Short mmCIF file of C-alpha atoms in Angstrom, two decimals:
data_model
loop_
_atom_site.label_atom_id
_atom_site.label_comp_id
_atom_site.label_asym_id
_atom_site.label_seq_id
_atom_site.Cartn_x
_atom_site.Cartn_y
_atom_site.Cartn_z
CA MET A 1 -0.74 6.89 2.28
CA TYR A 2 3.31 6.12 3.65
CA PHE A 3 6.63 7.72 2.84
CA THR A 4 9.08 5.60 4.17
CA GLU A 5 12.84 6.87 4.82
CA LYS A 6 14.33 3.69 6.92
CA LEU A 7 13.96 0.01 5.44
CA ASP A 8 14.03 -1.08 9.09
CA ASP A 9 11.38 0.65 10.17
CA TYR A 10 9.57 0.09 7.02
CA VAL A 11 9.80 -3.70 7.27
CA GLN A 12 8.43 -3.64 10.86
CA ASN A 13 5.63 -1.23 10.43
CA ALA A 14 4.63 -3.84 7.25
CA VAL A 15 5.18 -6.70 9.84
CA GLU A 16 2.79 -4.76 12.53
CA PHE A 17 0.09 -4.34 9.78
CA ILE A 18 0.16 -7.60 8.69
CA ILE A 19 -0.26 -9.04 12.12
CA SER A 20 -3.28 -6.52 12.84
CA GLY A 21 -4.92 -7.60 10.26
CA ILE A 22 -4.64 -11.37 10.86
CA LYS A 23 -5.62 -10.86 14.65
CA ASN A 24 -8.61 -9.20 13.41
CA ASN A 25 -9.61 -12.34 11.10
CA GLU A 26 -8.64 -10.66 7.68
CA TYR A 27 -6.67 -11.54 4.80
CA VAL A 28 -4.08 -9.44 3.73
CA LEU A 29 -2.78 -8.60 0.70
CA PHE A 30 0.71 -7.86 0.29
CA VAL A 31 2.26 -6.09 -2.45
CA GLU A 32 6.24 -5.35 -2.47
CA ASN A 33 9.53 -6.13 -3.88
CA GLU A 34 10.72 -9.54 -3.49
CA PRO A 35 14.20 -8.17 -1.12
CA ILE A 36 11.30 -6.70 1.11
CA ASN A 37 9.06 -9.43 0.62
CA LEU A 38 11.72 -11.67 1.83
CA LEU A 39 12.34 -10.07 4.72
CA VAL A 40 8.70 -9.42 5.80
CA SER A 41 8.19 -13.10 5.62
CA GLN A 42 11.22 -13.90 7.64
CA LYS A 43 9.63 -11.86 10.60
CA LEU A 44 6.15 -13.14 10.14
CA GLU A 45 7.17 -16.89 10.30
CA ASN A 46 8.47 -15.84 13.93
CA ILE A 47 5.25 -14.58 14.75
CA LEU A 48 2.36 -16.16 13.03
CA GLY A 49 1.67 -19.95 12.75
CA ALA A 50 1.14 -21.62 9.31
CA ASP A 51 -2.74 -20.91 9.00
CA GLU A 52 -1.88 -17.39 9.89
CA ILE A 53 0.68 -17.20 7.04
CA LYS A 54 -1.62 -18.62 4.81
CA ARG A 55 -3.92 -15.60 5.16
CA VAL A 56 -1.07 -13.48 4.16
CA HIS A 57 -1.35 -13.20 -0.38
CA GLN A 58 1.98 -11.76 -1.24
CA ILE A 59 2.69 -10.69 -4.79
CA SER A 60 5.77 -9.12 -6.22
CA ASN A 61 4.89 -5.18 -6.90
CA PHE A 62 6.64 -5.28 -10.19
CA ASP A 63 4.53 -7.75 -11.30
CA PHE A 64 1.27 -5.96 -9.73
CA TYR A 65 2.09 -2.30 -11.24
CA CYS A 66 4.36 -2.62 -14.01
CA SER A 67 2.55 -6.07 -15.83
CA THR A 68 2.12 -4.16 -19.29
CA GLY A 69 5.34 -2.91 -18.60
CA ASN A 70 5.00 0.33 -17.72
CA PHE A 71 3.01 2.11 -14.63
CA HIS A 72 -0.93 2.22 -16.05
CA THR A 73 -3.80 2.94 -13.28
CA VAL A 74 -6.76 0.82 -15.68
CA THR A 75 -4.36 -2.37 -15.99
CA ILE A 76 -3.24 -1.96 -11.92
CA LEU A 77 -6.92 -1.97 -11.23
CA ASN A 78 -7.82 -4.97 -13.17
CA TYR A 79 -5.25 -7.06 -11.48
CA PHE A 80 -6.28 -5.87 -8.20
CA PHE A 81 -9.73 -6.75 -8.72
CA ASN A 82 -9.08 -10.09 -10.32
CA THR A 83 -6.65 -11.08 -7.03
CA LEU A 84 -9.26 -9.88 -4.99
CA ASP A 85 -12.39 -11.08 -6.13
CA PRO A 86 -11.95 -14.89 -4.67
CA TYR A 87 -11.65 -13.30 -1.17
CA PHE A 88 -14.62 -10.86 -2.29
CA ASP A 89 -16.73 -13.80 -3.49
CA GLN A 90 -16.58 -15.76 -0.11
CA ASN A 91 -17.28 -12.25 2.02
CA LEU A 92 -13.41 -12.22 3.14
CA LYS A 93 -12.47 -9.17 5.05
CA ILE A 94 -8.99 -7.98 3.52
CA ARG A 95 -6.79 -5.31 3.86
CA CYS A 96 -4.14 -4.30 1.34
CA TRP A 97 -0.80 -2.87 1.54
CA GLY A 98 1.00 -1.82 -1.79
CA HIS A 99 4.81 -0.50 -1.95
CA VAL A 100 4.31 1.64 -4.95
CA GLU A 101 7.03 1.55 -7.53
CA TRP A 102 7.44 2.44 -11.37
CA PRO A 103 9.82 2.61 -14.17
CA THR A 104 10.81 5.75 -15.82
CA GLN A 105 8.12 6.71 -17.60
CA LYS A 106 6.85 10.03 -19.19
CA HIS A 107 3.90 11.80 -17.09
CA ILE A 108 4.50 9.57 -13.88
CA ASN A 109 3.43 12.54 -11.72
CA SER A 110 0.00 12.79 -13.33
CA THR A 111 -0.46 8.59 -13.36
CA LEU A 112 0.39 8.66 -9.85
CA LYS A 113 -2.04 11.02 -8.58
CA GLU A 114 -4.92 9.81 -11.13
CA PHE A 115 -4.13 6.21 -9.52
CA GLU A 116 -3.91 7.17 -5.57
CA PHE A 117 -7.25 9.36 -6.26
CA GLU A 118 -8.60 6.09 -7.68
CA VAL A 119 -7.29 3.87 -5.03
CA ASP A 120 -8.80 6.60 -2.05
CA ARG A 121 -12.25 6.70 -3.60
CA LEU A 122 -12.45 2.67 -4.05
CA MET A 123 -10.99 1.39 -0.66
CA PRO A 124 -14.04 2.48 1.39
CA GLU A 125 -16.54 1.50 -0.76
CA MET A 126 -14.90 -2.31 -0.94
CA ASP A 127 -14.64 -1.42 3.05
CA ILE A 128 -10.72 -2.35 2.95
CA ILE A 129 -7.97 -0.76 5.07
CA GLY A 130 -5.04 -0.16 2.58
CA VAL A 131 -1.81 1.66 2.55
CA CYS A 132 -0.03 3.29 -0.54
CA ALA A 133 3.55 2.76 0.73
CA TYR A 134 5.96 5.05 -1.37
CA ASN A 135 10.04 5.64 -0.75
CA LEU A 136 10.21 9.51 -0.11
CA ASP A 137 13.56 9.16 -1.59
CA ARG A 138 11.52 8.75 -5.31
CA LEU A 139 8.90 12.07 -4.81
CA THR A 140 9.48 15.17 -5.45
CA LYS A 141 7.84 17.92 -3.31
CA GLU A 142 5.20 18.52 -5.97
CA VAL A 143 4.31 14.71 -6.02
CA GLN A 144 4.33 14.21 -2.37
CA LYS A 145 1.88 16.97 -2.18
CA ALA A 146 -0.39 15.85 -5.46
CA LEU A 147 -0.63 12.53 -3.27
CA MET A 148 -1.32 13.95 -0.52
CA GLU A 149 -4.58 15.52 -1.77
CA CYS A 150 -5.86 11.95 -2.45
CA HIS A 151 -5.63 10.47 0.94
CA GLY A 152 -6.87 11.67 4.73
CA TYR A 153 -3.95 10.43 6.31
CA LEU A 154 0.25 10.26 6.12
CA MET A 155 1.77 7.56 7.74
CA THR A 156 5.72 8.25 8.06
CA ASP A 157 8.40 5.60 9.47
CA ASN A 158 7.59 7.33 13.25
CA GLU A 159 3.83 8.52 13.05
CA ILE A 160 0.41 8.89 11.30
CA MET A 161 -0.96 11.79 10.67
CA LYS A 162 -4.64 13.05 9.92
CA LEU A 163 -4.66 15.23 6.50
CA VAL A 164 -6.72 18.37 6.91
CA ASP A 165 -7.11 20.78 4.37
CA GLU A 166 -4.38 23.13 2.81
CA ALA A 167 -5.28 26.05 5.27
CA ASP A 168 -5.05 24.09 8.10
CA GLY A 169 -1.82 21.99 7.53
CA ILE A 170 -1.41 18.54 8.84
CA LYS A 171 -2.51 17.27 12.07
CA LYS A 172 -0.53 14.94 14.05
CA ILE A 173 -3.42 12.30 15.30
CA PHE A 174 -0.80 9.96 17.07
#
């Protein structure tokens, strides 16, 4: 999970994530809003070759998370599986980055937690490295805590921390 506050750092981390995947011979599903997709694409074009860029599948996060008009876990997961099925059918390695955004909606806190719990459960089963990114300013402290309960790691713009049980707090790993 990634809590971001600074656009420039966020874009640079996303670019590094994608490049790392390409260098590891993985395909990258990059789910992001259009303005950030453009910024990332511009940086990638200066670093990656044409064949490498073809291994980056960019999707609008609005289409991905809100295709039915609201943020609905089952619909999102179905979209996710349908998008990845061609890669799985060819036994290709995949990594995913999703910038989670949502419209104003009742019960969004519990819906986000349900979504993150399912994603965190499925990623290891599917052998996928995944990042779920959130704008920190859109999250209450309560939602931040709930989301941290769903993941083993927390990334910020400047560090990655291993999350341990609440009695121990958060442990910085590098």
